[in-house]
CSV table of C-alpha atoms and ligand atoms in Angstrom, one decimal:
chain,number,residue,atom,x,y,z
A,1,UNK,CA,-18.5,20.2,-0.4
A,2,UNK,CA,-15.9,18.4,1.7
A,3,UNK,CA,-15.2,14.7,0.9
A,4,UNK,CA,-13.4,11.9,3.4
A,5,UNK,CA,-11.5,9.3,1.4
A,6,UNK,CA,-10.3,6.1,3.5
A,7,UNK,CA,-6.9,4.5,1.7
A,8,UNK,CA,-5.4,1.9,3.1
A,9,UNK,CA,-1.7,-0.1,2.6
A,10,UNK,CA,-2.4,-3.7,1.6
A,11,UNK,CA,0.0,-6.0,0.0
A,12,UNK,CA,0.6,-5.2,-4.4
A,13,UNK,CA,-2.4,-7.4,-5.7
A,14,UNK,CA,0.2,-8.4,-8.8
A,15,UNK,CA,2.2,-10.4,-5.7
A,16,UNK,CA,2.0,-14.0,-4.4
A,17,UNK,CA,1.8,-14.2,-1.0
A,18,UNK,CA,2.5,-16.8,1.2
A,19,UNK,CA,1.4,-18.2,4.9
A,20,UNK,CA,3.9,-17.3,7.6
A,21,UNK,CA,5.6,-19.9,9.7
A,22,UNK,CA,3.2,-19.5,13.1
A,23,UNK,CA,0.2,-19.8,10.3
A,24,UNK,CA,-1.8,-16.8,11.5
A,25,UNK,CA,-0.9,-14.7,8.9
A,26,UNK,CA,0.2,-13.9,5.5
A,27,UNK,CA,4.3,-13.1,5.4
A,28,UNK,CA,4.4,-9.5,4.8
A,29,UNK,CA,8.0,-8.9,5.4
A,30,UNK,CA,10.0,-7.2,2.5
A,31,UNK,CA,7.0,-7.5,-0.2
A,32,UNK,CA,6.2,-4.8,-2.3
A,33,UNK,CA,3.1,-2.3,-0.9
A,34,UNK,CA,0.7,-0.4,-2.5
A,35,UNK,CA,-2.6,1.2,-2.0
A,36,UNK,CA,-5.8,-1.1,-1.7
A,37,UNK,CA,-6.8,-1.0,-5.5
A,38,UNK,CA,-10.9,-0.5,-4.7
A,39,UNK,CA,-9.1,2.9,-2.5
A,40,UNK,CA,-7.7,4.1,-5.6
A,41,UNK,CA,-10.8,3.6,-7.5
A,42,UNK,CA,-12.4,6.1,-4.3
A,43,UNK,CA,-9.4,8.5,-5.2
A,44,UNK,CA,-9.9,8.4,-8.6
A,45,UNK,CA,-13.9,9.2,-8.0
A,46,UNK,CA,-13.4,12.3,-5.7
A,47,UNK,CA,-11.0,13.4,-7.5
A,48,UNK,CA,-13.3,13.5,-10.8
A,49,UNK,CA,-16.1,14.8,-8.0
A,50,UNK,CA,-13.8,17.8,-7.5
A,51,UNK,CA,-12.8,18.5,-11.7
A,52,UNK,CA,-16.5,18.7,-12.1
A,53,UNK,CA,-17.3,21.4,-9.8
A,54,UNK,CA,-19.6,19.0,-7.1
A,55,UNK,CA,-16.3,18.5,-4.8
A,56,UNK,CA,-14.3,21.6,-3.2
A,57,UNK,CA,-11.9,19.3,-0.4
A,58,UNK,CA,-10.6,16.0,-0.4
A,59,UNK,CA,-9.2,14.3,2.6
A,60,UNK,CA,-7.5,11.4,2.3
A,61,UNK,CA,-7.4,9.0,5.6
A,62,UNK,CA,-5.3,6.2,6.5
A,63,UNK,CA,-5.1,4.0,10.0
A,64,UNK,CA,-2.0,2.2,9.9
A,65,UNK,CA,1.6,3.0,10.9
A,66,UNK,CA,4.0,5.3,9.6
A,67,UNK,CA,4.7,3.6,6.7
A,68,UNK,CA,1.1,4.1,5.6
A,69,UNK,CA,2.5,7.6,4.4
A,70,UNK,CA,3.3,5.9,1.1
A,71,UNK,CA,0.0,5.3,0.4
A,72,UNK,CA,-1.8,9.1,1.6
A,73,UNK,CA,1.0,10.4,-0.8
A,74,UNK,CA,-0.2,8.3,-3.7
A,75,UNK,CA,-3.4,9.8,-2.9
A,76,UNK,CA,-2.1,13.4,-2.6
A,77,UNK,CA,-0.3,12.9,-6.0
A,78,UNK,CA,-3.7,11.4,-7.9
A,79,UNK,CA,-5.5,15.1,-6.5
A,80,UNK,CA,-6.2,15.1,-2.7
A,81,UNK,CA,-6.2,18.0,-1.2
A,82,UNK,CA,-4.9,17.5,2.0
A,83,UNK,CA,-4.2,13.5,3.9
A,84,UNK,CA,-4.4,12.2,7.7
A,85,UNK,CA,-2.6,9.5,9.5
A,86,UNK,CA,-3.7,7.7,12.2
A,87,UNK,CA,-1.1,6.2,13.9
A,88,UNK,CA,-1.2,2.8,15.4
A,89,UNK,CA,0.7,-0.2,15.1
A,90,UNK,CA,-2.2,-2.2,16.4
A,91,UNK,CA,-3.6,-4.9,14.1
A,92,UNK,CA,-6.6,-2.7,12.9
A,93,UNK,CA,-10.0,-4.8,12.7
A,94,UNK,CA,-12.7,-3.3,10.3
A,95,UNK,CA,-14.7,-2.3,13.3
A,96,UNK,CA,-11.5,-0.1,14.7
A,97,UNK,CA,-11.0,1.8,11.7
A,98,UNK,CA,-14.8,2.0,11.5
A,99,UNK,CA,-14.6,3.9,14.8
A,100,UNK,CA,-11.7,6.0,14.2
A,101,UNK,CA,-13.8,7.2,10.3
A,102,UNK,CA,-16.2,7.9,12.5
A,103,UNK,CA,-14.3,9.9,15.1
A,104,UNK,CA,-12.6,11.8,12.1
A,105,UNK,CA,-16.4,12.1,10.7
A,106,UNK,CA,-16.9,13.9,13.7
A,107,UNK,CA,-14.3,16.2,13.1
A,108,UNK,CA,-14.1,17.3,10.0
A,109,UNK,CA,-17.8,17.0,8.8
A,110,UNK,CA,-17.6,16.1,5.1
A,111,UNK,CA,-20.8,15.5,3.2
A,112,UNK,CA,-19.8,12.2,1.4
A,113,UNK,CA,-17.3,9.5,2.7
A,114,UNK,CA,-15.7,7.1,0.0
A,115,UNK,CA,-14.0,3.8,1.4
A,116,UNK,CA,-12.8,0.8,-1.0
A,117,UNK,CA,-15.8,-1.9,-0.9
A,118,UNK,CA,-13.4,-4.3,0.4
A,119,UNK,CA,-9.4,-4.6,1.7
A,120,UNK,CA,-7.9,-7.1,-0.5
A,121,UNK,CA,-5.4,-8.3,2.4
A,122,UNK,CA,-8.7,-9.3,4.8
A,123,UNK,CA,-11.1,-9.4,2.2
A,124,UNK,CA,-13.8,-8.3,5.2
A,125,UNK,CA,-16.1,-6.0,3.3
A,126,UNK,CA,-17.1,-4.4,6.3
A,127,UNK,CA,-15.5,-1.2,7.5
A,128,UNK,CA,-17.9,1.1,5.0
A,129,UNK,CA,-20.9,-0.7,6.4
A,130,UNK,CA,-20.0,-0.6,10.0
A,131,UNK,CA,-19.2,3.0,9.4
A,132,UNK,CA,-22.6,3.9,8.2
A,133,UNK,CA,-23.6,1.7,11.3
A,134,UNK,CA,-22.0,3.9,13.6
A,135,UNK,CA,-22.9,7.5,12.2
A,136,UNK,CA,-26.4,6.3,11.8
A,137,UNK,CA,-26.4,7.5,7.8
A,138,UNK,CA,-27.1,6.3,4.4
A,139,UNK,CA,-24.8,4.1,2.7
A,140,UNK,CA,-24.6,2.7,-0.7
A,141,UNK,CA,-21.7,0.2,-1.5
A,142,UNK,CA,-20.5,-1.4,-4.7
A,143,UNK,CA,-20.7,1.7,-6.3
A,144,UNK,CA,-20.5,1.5,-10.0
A,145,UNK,CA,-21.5,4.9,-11.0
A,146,UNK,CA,-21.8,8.1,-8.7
A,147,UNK,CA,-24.1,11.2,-9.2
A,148,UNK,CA,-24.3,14.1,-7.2
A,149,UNK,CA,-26.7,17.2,-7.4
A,150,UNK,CA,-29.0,18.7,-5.0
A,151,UNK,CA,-28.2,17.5,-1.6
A,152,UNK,CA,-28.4,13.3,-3.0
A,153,UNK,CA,-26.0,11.2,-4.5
A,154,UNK,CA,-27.6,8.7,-7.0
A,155,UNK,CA,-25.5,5.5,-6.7
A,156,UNK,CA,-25.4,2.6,-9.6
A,157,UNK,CA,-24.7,-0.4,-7.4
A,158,UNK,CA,-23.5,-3.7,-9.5
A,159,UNK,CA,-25.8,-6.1,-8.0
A,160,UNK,CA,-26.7,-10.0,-8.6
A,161,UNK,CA,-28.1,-10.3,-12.6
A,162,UNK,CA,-28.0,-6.8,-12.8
A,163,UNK,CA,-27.6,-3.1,-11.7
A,164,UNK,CA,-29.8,-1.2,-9.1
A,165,UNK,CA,-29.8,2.5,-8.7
A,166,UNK,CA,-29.9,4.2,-5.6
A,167,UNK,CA,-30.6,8.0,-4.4
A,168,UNK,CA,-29.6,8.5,-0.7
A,169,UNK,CA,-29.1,11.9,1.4
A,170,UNK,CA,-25.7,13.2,2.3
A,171,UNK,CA,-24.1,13.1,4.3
A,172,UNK,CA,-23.8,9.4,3.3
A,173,UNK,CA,-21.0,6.5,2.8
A,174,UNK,CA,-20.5,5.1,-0.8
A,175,UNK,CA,-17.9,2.3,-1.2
A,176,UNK,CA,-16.2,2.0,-4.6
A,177,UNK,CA,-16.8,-1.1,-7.1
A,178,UNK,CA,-14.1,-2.3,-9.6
A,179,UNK,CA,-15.9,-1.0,-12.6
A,180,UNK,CA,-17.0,2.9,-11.4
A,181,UNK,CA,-13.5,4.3,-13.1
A,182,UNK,CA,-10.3,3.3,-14.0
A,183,UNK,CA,-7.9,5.4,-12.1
A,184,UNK,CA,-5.4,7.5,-13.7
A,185,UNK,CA,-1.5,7.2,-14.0
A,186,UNK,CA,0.4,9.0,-11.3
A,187,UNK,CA,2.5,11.2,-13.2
A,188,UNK,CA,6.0,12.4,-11.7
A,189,UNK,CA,5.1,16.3,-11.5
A,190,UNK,CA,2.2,14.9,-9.5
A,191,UNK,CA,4.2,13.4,-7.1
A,192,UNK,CA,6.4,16.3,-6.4
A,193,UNK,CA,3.3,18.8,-5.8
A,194,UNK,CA,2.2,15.8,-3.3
A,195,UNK,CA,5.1,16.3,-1.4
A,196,UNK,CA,4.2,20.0,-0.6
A,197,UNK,CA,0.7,19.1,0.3
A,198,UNK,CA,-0.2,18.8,4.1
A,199,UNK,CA,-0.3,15.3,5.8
A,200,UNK,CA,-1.1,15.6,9.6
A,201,UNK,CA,-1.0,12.8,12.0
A,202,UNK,CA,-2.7,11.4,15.0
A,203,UNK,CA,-3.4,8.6,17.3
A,204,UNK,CA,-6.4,7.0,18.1
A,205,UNK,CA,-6.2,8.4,21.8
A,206,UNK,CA,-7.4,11.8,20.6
A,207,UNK,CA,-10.3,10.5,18.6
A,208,UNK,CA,-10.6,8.7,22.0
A,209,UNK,CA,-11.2,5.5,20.5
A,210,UNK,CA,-9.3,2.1,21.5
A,211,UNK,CA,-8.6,-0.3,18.9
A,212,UNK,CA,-8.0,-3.0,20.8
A,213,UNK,CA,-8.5,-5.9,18.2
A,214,UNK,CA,-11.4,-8.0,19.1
A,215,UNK,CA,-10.9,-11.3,16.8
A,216,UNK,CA,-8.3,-13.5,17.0
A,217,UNK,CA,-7.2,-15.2,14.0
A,218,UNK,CA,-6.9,-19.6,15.4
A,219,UNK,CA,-5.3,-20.8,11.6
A,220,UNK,CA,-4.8,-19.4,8.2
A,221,UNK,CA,-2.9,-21.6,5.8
A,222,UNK,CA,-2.5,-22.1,2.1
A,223,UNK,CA,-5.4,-23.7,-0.4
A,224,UNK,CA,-5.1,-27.3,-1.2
A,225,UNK,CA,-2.7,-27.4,-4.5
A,226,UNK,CA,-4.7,-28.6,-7.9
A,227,UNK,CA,-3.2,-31.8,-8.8
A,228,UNK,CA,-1.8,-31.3,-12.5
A,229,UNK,CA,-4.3,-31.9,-15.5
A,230,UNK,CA,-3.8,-34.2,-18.5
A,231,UNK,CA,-3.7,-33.6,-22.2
A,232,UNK,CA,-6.3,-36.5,-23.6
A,233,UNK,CA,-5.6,-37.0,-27.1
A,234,UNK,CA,-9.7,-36.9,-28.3
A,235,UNK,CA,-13.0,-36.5,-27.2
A,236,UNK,CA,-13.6,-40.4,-27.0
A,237,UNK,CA,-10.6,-40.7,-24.0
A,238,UNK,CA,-12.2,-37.2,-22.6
A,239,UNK,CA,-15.7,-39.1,-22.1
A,240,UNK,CA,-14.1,-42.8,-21.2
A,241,UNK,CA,-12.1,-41.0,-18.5
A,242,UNK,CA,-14.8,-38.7,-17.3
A,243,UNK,CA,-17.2,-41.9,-16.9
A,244,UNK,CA,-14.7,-44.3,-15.8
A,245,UNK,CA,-12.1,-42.6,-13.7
A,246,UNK,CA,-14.2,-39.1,-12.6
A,247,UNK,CA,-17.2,-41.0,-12.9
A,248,UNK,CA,-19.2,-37.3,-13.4
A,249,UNK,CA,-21.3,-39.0,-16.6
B,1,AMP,P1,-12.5,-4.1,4.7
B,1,AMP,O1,-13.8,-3.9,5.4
B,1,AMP,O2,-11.4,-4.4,5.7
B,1,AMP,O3,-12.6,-5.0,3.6
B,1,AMP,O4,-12.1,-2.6,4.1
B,1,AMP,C1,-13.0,-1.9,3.3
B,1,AMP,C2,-12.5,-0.5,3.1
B,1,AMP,O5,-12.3,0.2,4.4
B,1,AMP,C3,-11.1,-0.4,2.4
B,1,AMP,O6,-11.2,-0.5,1.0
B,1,AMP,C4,-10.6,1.0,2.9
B,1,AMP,O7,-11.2,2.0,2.2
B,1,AMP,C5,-11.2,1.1,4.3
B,1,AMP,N1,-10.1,0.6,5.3
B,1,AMP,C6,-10.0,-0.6,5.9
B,1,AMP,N2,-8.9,-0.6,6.7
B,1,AMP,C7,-8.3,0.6,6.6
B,1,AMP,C8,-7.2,1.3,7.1
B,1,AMP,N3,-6.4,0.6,8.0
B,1,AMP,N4,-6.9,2.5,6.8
B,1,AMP,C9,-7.7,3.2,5.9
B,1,AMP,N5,-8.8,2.7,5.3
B,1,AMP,C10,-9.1,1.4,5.7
């Protein structure tokens, strides 16, 4: 059983970021990259897929530019088999990388596609469901816990109050949840088998899909700063300022 993983390159979550000059982004210039962390979770899961017999292939997909390299050979190094690139240095909306999943769906038929259940640069939450959209198949996001036997995947999805579990047909799109594994550690033999592994690239053209972007961002700036808190010396000042000054009692 073939399985499509999407990874993309998003900012390091451990870094600040800050708003850029023209306010319609976040200043991206010289930080630290890394893969989108929900991706690795997807990683981490087909790779487990494939050590327990259920998985034979893993592709690893990423839309972005060149650089995005980094990230398919982080993915090659945690255990996929072989990684795509598709090149553009368009700003890629969830709905264009949607299209171009689906146009690599179309190509390389795998049973089960794995995206992140959200980007944690646009926070969108989007591209797995649009995907599903598109193809016309199942989908079960949030995945907390993935089965597969018999033709189904049963999916634990983490869920308001509670979990709910899920059985759908493959071929089917599951995005990953923070909680379904905790990815392994890279280790540096890894990394040199990933550099023999193959990585082919294309452009959108030949999935013959244009990702023009089709929202334009108006304003992003920073949240309001938190005025600094006090120290009150017991719980009488505590009540006298809440009633007198917050006047929340
Ligand atoms: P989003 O809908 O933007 O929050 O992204 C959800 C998931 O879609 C991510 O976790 C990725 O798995 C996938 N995805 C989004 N953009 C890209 C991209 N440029 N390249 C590869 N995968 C992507």
């Amino acid at each position: 059983m073939k399985v499509l993983v999407s990874v993309k390159r998003v900012v390091d979550p451990n870094i600040k970021v800050k708003v850029r000059s023209d306010n319609l982004a976040v200043d991206t210039a010289n930080l630290k990259m890394a893969m989108n962390p929900f991706d690795e979770i997807a990683v981490e899961e087909c790779v487990r897929l494939k050590e327990a017999g259920k998985v034979t292939e893993i592709i690893a997909v990423s839309c972005g530019t060149a650089q995005s390299q980094e990230v398919l050979r982080t993915a090659l190094a945690i255990g996929a088999d072989r990684a795509i690139l598709i090149e553009s240095a368009e700003e890629l909306q969830p709905l264009a990388v949607a299209k171009l999943l689906k146009g690599l769906f179309e190509k390389e038929r795998p049973q089960l596609v794995f995206l992140g259940k959200q980007a944690i640069d646009d926070d969108c939450n989007q591209t797995g469901q649009m995907l599903a959209a598109l193809l016309d198949l199942p989908q079960a996001t949030f995945a907390s816990a993935v089965t597969v036997a018999n033709g189904m995947a049963s999916v634990t999805r983490e869920v308001d109050g509670g979990l709910e579990t899920l059985e759908v047909s493959l071929p089917a799109i599951i995005t990953t949840d923070l909680r379904l594994n905790e990815p392994r550690y890279v280790t540096l033999p890894s990394i040199m088998k990933a550099k023999k592994k193959p990585l082919e690239k294309m452009q959108p053209d030949d999935l013959d899909v244009d990702v023009t972007p089709r929202i334009r961002t108006i304003k992003i700036g920073e949240p309001p700063t938190r005025s600094a808190g006090v120290i009150v010396p017991n719980v009488a000042t505590l009540i006298e300022k809440l009633r007198g000054e917050a006047k929340v009692i």
